[in-house]
Amino acid sequence: MTLDLIIIGAGPAGISMASEARAAGVPADRMLVLEKAAEHSFTLKKYYPDNKLVTANYKGFEAACTGVLCIPDLSKSETITYLDKALVENGITVHYGETVQKLAQDTATGIFTLSTDKRDYTAKVVVIAIGILGKPNKPDYPLPRTLTSRLLFDVTSTEIKGANVLVVGGGDSASEYCQYLAQQGNTVTLSYRRDSFPRMNSINRASLLSLGERGNVRLMLGSDIETVKDNAGTPVIHFNGGAQEQFDYVVYALGGSTPENFLKMIGIAFDGPAPVLKEGHETSVPGLFLVGDLSAGSKGGSIIWAFNSANTAMRKICDDYLGCTVEPLPGDNTSS
């Protein structure tokens, strides 16, 4: 069944987006929230001090509510309880522990296909409500500062074409980076310390092995990097056993998340460091929206911004895609 709406992320923005959809008349069984953590609002629960208030007004953002969710300044536990209640009262289905790995749109129908580490879904509209926190993991050995522009942790911040590239890692991101780089006409080598890919999902594993069999990617399994040296501005990799090799770029895929890289890889246009957003927080991809911190700019937003951005997005979604209705609230000027 093609769902009306899939929301990626079960933080305040994702929960408010689901609540807005329910209030607009989207049936509970026609929508789904996907969350990679084991519980909702994981960042709030993990990083926010227990004794610090969750403030409605933050960094100059006005705290006036326009959507169905609204809070005053609350404690961390009170805020989590409020979000718990919103999930239960709206009958929102959340699939926890499920990570979105690929997102593609059929240009003829506009329908999205989302592939997670567990299954595939299709939906008319997708809303991304992930936070801006998250840094990629780095290796244990030191990286020369002189090679900063050549040692990368994503494949979108620097245009790489026609280059000799080493990808380091053995998870799904490593496979996806290899696939992407090979498509861009690069000579690609993958270094992984194990002799197989137990952490990789079956689709990415099959794709990578197929690239290896065709000679599009050289697989260096059982290889461990000991040091990285600078040779006239390009990295020289010293592997265990004494082998060494020079590359134009090294791309690390060691875990951790970079939202900007994820957004670019699924086709969202950027203007410098910021995603291009149209009316209603819609991206350059029709039917694909950003809410919460990702729609607030580099300085981030308040929890009220997260709530209000969901309300704004829902108006656009109803008008252009689902034919639903967002009822005006007293004093609502439809802005967020």
Coordinates of C-alpha atoms in Angstrom, one line a residue:
M1 CA 0.0 0.0 0.0
T2 CA 1.2 3.5 -0.9
L3 CA 1.0 5.6 2.2
D4 CA -0.1 9.2 2.1
L5 CA 2.8 10.4 4.3
I6 CA 6.1 9.1 5.7
I7 CA 7.9 11.2 8.3
I8 CA 11.6 10.5 8.9
G9 CA 12.5 11.3 12.5
A10 CA 10.5 11.0 15.7
G11 CA 11.8 14.1 17.6
P12 CA 9.6 17.1 18.4
A13 CA 9.4 18.1 14.7
G14 CA 8.5 14.6 13.5
I15 CA 5.9 14.1 16.3
S16 CA 4.3 17.5 15.6
M17 CA 4.3 16.7 11.8
A18 CA 2.4 13.5 12.5
S19 CA 0.0 15.3 14.9
E20 CA -0.7 18.0 12.2
A21 CA -1.4 15.3 9.7
R22 CA -3.9 13.6 12.0
A23 CA -5.6 16.9 12.8
A24 CA -5.9 17.6 9.0
G25 CA -7.7 14.3 8.6
V26 CA -4.9 12.0 7.4
P27 CA -5.9 8.5 8.6
A28 CA -3.5 6.9 11.1
D29 CA -3.1 3.8 8.9
R30 CA -2.1 6.0 5.9
M31 CA 1.0 7.5 7.6
L32 CA 4.1 6.3 9.3
V33 CA 7.0 7.7 11.3
L34 CA 10.5 6.1 10.9
E35 CA 13.0 6.6 13.7
K36 CA 16.5 5.1 13.7
A37 CA 16.9 5.4 17.5
A38 CA 15.2 3.0 20.0
E39 CA 12.9 5.7 21.3
H40 CA 11.4 9.1 20.3
S41 CA 13.1 12.4 21.0
F42 CA 16.4 10.6 21.5
T43 CA 18.6 13.7 21.1
L44 CA 16.5 15.6 23.7
K45 CA 16.7 12.6 26.1
K46 CA 20.4 12.0 25.6
Y47 CA 22.0 15.5 25.3
Y48 CA 19.7 17.8 27.3
P49 CA 20.5 18.3 31.0
D50 CA 17.8 17.0 33.3
N51 CA 17.7 20.2 35.4
K52 CA 17.6 22.6 32.4
L53 CA 14.3 24.0 31.1
V54 CA 13.2 23.3 27.5
T55 CA 12.5 26.9 26.6
A56 CA 9.8 27.7 24.1
N57 CA 11.7 30.8 22.9
Y58 CA 15.2 30.1 21.7
K59 CA 17.8 32.3 20.0
G60 CA 15.4 35.1 19.2
F61 CA 12.7 32.9 17.6
E62 CA 9.2 34.1 18.6
A63 CA 7.4 31.6 20.8
A64 CA 3.9 32.2 19.4
C65 CA 2.3 28.9 18.4
T66 CA 0.5 28.4 15.1
G67 CA 0.0 24.6 15.1
V68 CA -1.8 21.9 17.1
L69 CA 1.2 21.4 19.5
C70 CA 2.3 24.1 21.8
I71 CA 4.2 24.2 25.1
P72 CA 5.4 26.9 27.6
D73 CA 8.8 26.5 29.2
L74 CA 8.9 23.0 30.6
S75 CA 11.3 20.7 32.3
K76 CA 12.9 17.9 30.2
S77 CA 10.6 15.3 31.7
E78 CA 7.5 17.4 31.2
T79 CA 8.4 18.0 27.6
I80 CA 8.9 14.2 27.0
T81 CA 5.6 13.4 28.7
Y82 CA 3.9 16.0 26.5
L83 CA 5.3 14.3 23.4
D84 CA 4.4 10.9 24.7
K85 CA 0.8 12.0 25.1
A86 CA 0.8 13.5 21.5
L87 CA 1.8 10.1 20.1
V88 CA -0.8 8.2 22.0
E89 CA -3.7 10.5 21.6
N90 CA -3.1 10.8 17.8
G91 CA -2.6 7.0 17.3
I92 CA 0.7 7.6 15.6
T93 CA 2.6 4.6 14.4
V94 CA 6.4 4.8 14.8
H95 CA 8.8 2.2 13.7
Y96 CA 11.8 2.5 16.0
G97 CA 15.3 1.1 15.2
E98 CA 14.7 1.6 11.5
T99 CA 17.2 3.6 9.5
V100 CA 16.3 5.1 6.1
Q101 CA 19.1 4.3 3.6
K102 CA 17.8 5.3 0.3
L103 CA 15.0 7.6 -1.0
A104 CA 14.0 7.8 -4.6
Q105 CA 11.1 9.4 -6.5
D106 CA 9.4 8.1 -9.6
T107 CA 9.3 11.2 -11.8
A108 CA 6.3 10.0 -13.7
T109 CA 4.0 9.4 -10.7
G110 CA 5.7 11.4 -8.0
I111 CA 5.6 8.4 -5.7
F112 CA 8.6 8.0 -3.3
T113 CA 10.2 4.7 -2.5
L114 CA 12.0 4.6 0.8
S115 CA 14.4 1.7 1.6
T116 CA 15.3 1.1 5.2
D117 CA 17.6 -1.5 6.8
K118 CA 14.4 -3.6 7.2
R119 CA 12.0 -3.1 4.3
D120 CA 10.8 -0.8 1.5
Y121 CA 7.9 1.7 1.7
T122 CA 6.1 3.9 -0.9
A123 CA 4.5 7.2 -0.1
K124 CA 2.9 10.2 -1.8
V125 CA 4.7 12.7 0.5
V126 CA 7.9 12.5 2.6
V127 CA 8.8 14.9 5.4
I128 CA 12.4 14.8 6.8
A129 CA 12.4 15.9 10.5
I130 CA 15.9 14.9 11.6
G131 CA 18.0 17.1 13.7
I132 CA 21.3 18.9 12.9
L133 CA 23.3 17.1 15.5
G134 CA 25.6 14.3 14.5
K135 CA 29.3 14.1 13.5
P136 CA 31.0 11.4 11.5
N137 CA 33.3 9.1 13.3
K138 CA 37.0 9.5 12.7
P139 CA 39.8 6.9 12.6
D140 CA 42.1 6.3 15.6
Y141 CA 45.3 7.3 13.8
P142 CA 46.1 11.0 13.3
L143 CA 45.1 12.8 10.0
P144 CA 47.5 15.4 8.7
R145 CA 46.0 18.8 8.8
T146 CA 47.7 19.6 5.5
L147 CA 45.4 17.1 3.8
T148 CA 42.1 18.4 5.1
S149 CA 40.8 19.0 1.6
R150 CA 41.7 15.5 0.5
L151 CA 40.5 13.5 3.5
L152 CA 36.7 13.6 3.5
F153 CA 33.8 12.2 5.5
D154 CA 31.1 12.4 2.8
V155 CA 30.9 12.4 -1.0
T156 CA 29.0 15.6 -1.5
S157 CA 31.0 18.4 0.1
T158 CA 33.7 18.2 -2.6
E159 CA 33.1 17.4 -6.3
I160 CA 35.1 14.3 -7.1
K161 CA 35.3 13.2 -10.7
G162 CA 37.9 11.3 -12.6
A163 CA 40.0 10.7 -9.4
N164 CA 41.7 7.8 -7.7
V165 CA 39.6 7.5 -4.5
L166 CA 40.0 5.2 -1.4
V167 CA 36.8 4.6 0.6
V168 CA 37.4 3.3 4.1
G169 CA 34.7 1.3 5.9
G170 CA 32.5 -1.7 5.7
G171 CA 28.9 -0.6 6.4
D172 CA 26.1 0.6 4.2
S173 CA 27.5 4.1 3.8
A174 CA 30.8 2.7 2.4
S175 CA 28.9 0.7 -0.2
E176 CA 26.7 3.7 -1.1
Y177 CA 29.8 5.9 -1.4
C178 CA 31.5 3.4 -3.7
Q179 CA 28.4 3.2 -5.9
Y180 CA 28.1 7.0 -6.1
L181 CA 31.8 7.6 -6.8
A182 CA 32.0 4.8 -9.5
Q183 CA 29.0 6.5 -11.2
Q184 CA 31.0 9.8 -11.3
G185 CA 33.8 8.1 -13.3
N186 CA 36.3 7.7 -10.4
T187 CA 38.7 4.8 -9.9
V188 CA 37.5 3.5 -6.6
T189 CA 39.1 1.2 -4.0
L190 CA 37.5 0.1 -0.8
S191 CA 39.6 -0.8 2.3
Y192 CA 37.9 -2.8 5.1
R193 CA 39.6 -4.5 8.0
R194 CA 37.4 -7.6 7.8
D195 CA 37.1 -10.2 5.1
S196 CA 33.3 -9.9 4.7
F197 CA 30.5 -7.3 5.1
P198 CA 28.4 -8.5 8.1
R199 CA 27.1 -4.9 8.8
M200 CA 25.9 -4.2 5.3
N201 CA 22.3 -4.8 4.2
S202 CA 21.8 -7.4 1.4
I203 CA 21.0 -4.8 -1.3
N204 CA 24.2 -2.8 -0.7
R205 CA 26.3 -5.9 -0.2
A206 CA 25.1 -7.3 -3.6
S207 CA 25.6 -4.0 -5.3
L208 CA 29.2 -3.7 -4.0
L209 CA 30.2 -7.2 -4.8
S210 CA 28.8 -6.8 -8.3
L211 CA 30.9 -3.6 -8.7
G212 CA 33.9 -5.6 -7.5
E213 CA 33.3 -8.5 -10.0
R214 CA 33.0 -6.0 -12.9
G215 CA 36.2 -4.2 -11.9
N216 CA 34.4 -0.9 -11.1
V217 CA 35.5 -1.1 -7.4
R218 CA 38.7 -2.7 -6.1
L219 CA 38.0 -4.5 -2.8
M220 CA 40.8 -4.6 -0.3
L221 CA 39.4 -6.8 2.4
G222 CA 41.3 -7.7 5.5
S223 CA 43.3 -4.4 5.1
D224 CA 44.0 -2.1 8.0
I225 CA 45.4 1.4 7.7
E226 CA 48.3 2.2 10.0
T227 CA 49.2 5.8 9.0
V228 CA 48.3 8.5 6.5
K229 CA 51.2 10.7 5.2
D230 CA 51.2 13.9 3.1
N231 CA 53.2 13.6 -0.2
A232 CA 53.1 16.9 -2.0
G233 CA 49.5 17.5 -1.1
T234 CA 48.1 14.1 -1.7
P235 CA 47.5 11.3 0.8
V236 CA 49.8 8.2 0.9
I237 CA 48.2 5.3 2.8
H238 CA 50.4 2.9 4.8
F239 CA 48.6 -0.4 5.2
N240 CA 49.4 -3.2 7.6
G241 CA 52.0 -5.5 6.2
G242 CA 54.1 -2.7 4.8
A243 CA 52.1 -1.9 1.6
Q244 CA 51.6 1.7 0.7
E245 CA 49.6 3.5 -2.0
Q246 CA 48.9 7.1 -3.0
F247 CA 45.3 8.3 -3.7
D248 CA 43.8 11.6 -4.8
Y249 CA 41.2 11.4 -2.1
V250 CA 40.3 9.3 0.9
V251 CA 36.6 9.1 2.0
Y252 CA 35.9 7.7 5.4
A253 CA 32.6 5.9 6.0
L254 CA 33.1 4.9 9.7
G255 CA 29.6 5.7 11.0
G256 CA 28.1 8.8 12.4
S257 CA 25.7 11.0 10.6
T258 CA 26.0 14.2 8.5
P259 CA 22.5 15.4 7.6
E260 CA 23.8 17.7 4.8
N261 CA 25.4 14.7 3.1
F262 CA 22.2 12.6 3.4
L263 CA 20.1 15.4 2.0
K264 CA 22.4 16.0 -1.0
M265 CA 22.6 12.3 -1.8
I266 CA 18.8 12.1 -2.1
G267 CA 18.8 15.0 -4.6
I268 CA 17.9 18.1 -2.5
A269 CA 19.5 21.3 -4.0
F270 CA 21.6 23.5 -1.7
D271 CA 22.5 27.1 -1.8
G272 CA 25.9 27.1 -0.1
P273 CA 25.5 25.3 3.3
A274 CA 21.7 25.6 3.3
P275 CA 19.1 23.5 1.6
V276 CA 16.9 25.4 -0.9
L277 CA 13.4 25.6 0.5
K278 CA 10.3 26.9 -1.2
E279 CA 6.9 27.7 0.2
G280 CA 5.8 25.5 3.0
H281 CA 9.4 24.2 3.6
E282 CA 9.2 22.2 0.4
T283 CA 12.6 21.2 -1.0
S284 CA 13.7 21.3 -4.7
V285 CA 12.2 17.7 -4.9
P286 CA 8.4 18.0 -5.3
G287 CA 6.6 16.4 -2.4
L288 CA 9.7 16.3 -0.2
F289 CA 9.7 18.6 2.8
L290 CA 12.1 19.6 5.7
V291 CA 10.8 20.6 9.1
G292 CA 12.4 21.5 12.4
D293 CA 16.0 22.4 12.7
L294 CA 16.7 21.7 9.1
S295 CA 14.2 24.3 8.0
A296 CA 15.4 26.9 10.5
G297 CA 18.8 27.7 9.1
S298 CA 22.3 27.4 10.5
K299 CA 21.5 28.6 14.0
G300 CA 18.7 26.1 14.6
G301 CA 15.3 26.7 16.0
S302 CA 13.2 26.4 19.1
I303 CA 10.8 23.6 19.9
I304 CA 8.0 26.0 19.0
W305 CA 9.7 26.5 15.6
A306 CA 9.7 22.8 15.1
F307 CA 5.9 22.7 15.9
N308 CA 5.1 25.7 13.7
S309 CA 7.2 24.5 10.8
A310 CA 5.2 21.3 10.8
N311 CA 2.0 23.3 10.6
T312 CA 3.3 25.4 7.7
A313 CA 4.4 22.3 5.8
M314 CA 1.1 20.6 6.4
R315 CA -0.8 23.5 4.8
K316 CA 1.2 23.1 1.7
I317 CA 0.9 19.3 1.7
C318 CA -2.9 19.5 2.1
D319 CA -3.2 22.1 -0.7
D320 CA -0.9 20.5 -3.3
Y321 CA -0.8 16.8 -2.5
L322 CA -3.3 15.2 -0.2
G323 CA -6.5 17.3 -0.5
C324 CA -6.8 17.6 3.3
T325 CA -7.6 20.7 5.4
V326 CA -5.6 22.5 8.1
E327 CA -8.1 24.3 10.3
P328 CA -7.0 27.8 11.3
L329 CA -6.5 28.3 15.0
P330 CA -7.4 31.5 16.9
G331 CA -4.7 34.1 16.0
D332 CA -3.2 31.9 13.4
N333 CA -1.6 33.9 10.7
T334 CA -0.3 30.8 8.8
S335 CA 3.3 31.8 9.4
S336 CA 6.1 30.0 11.2

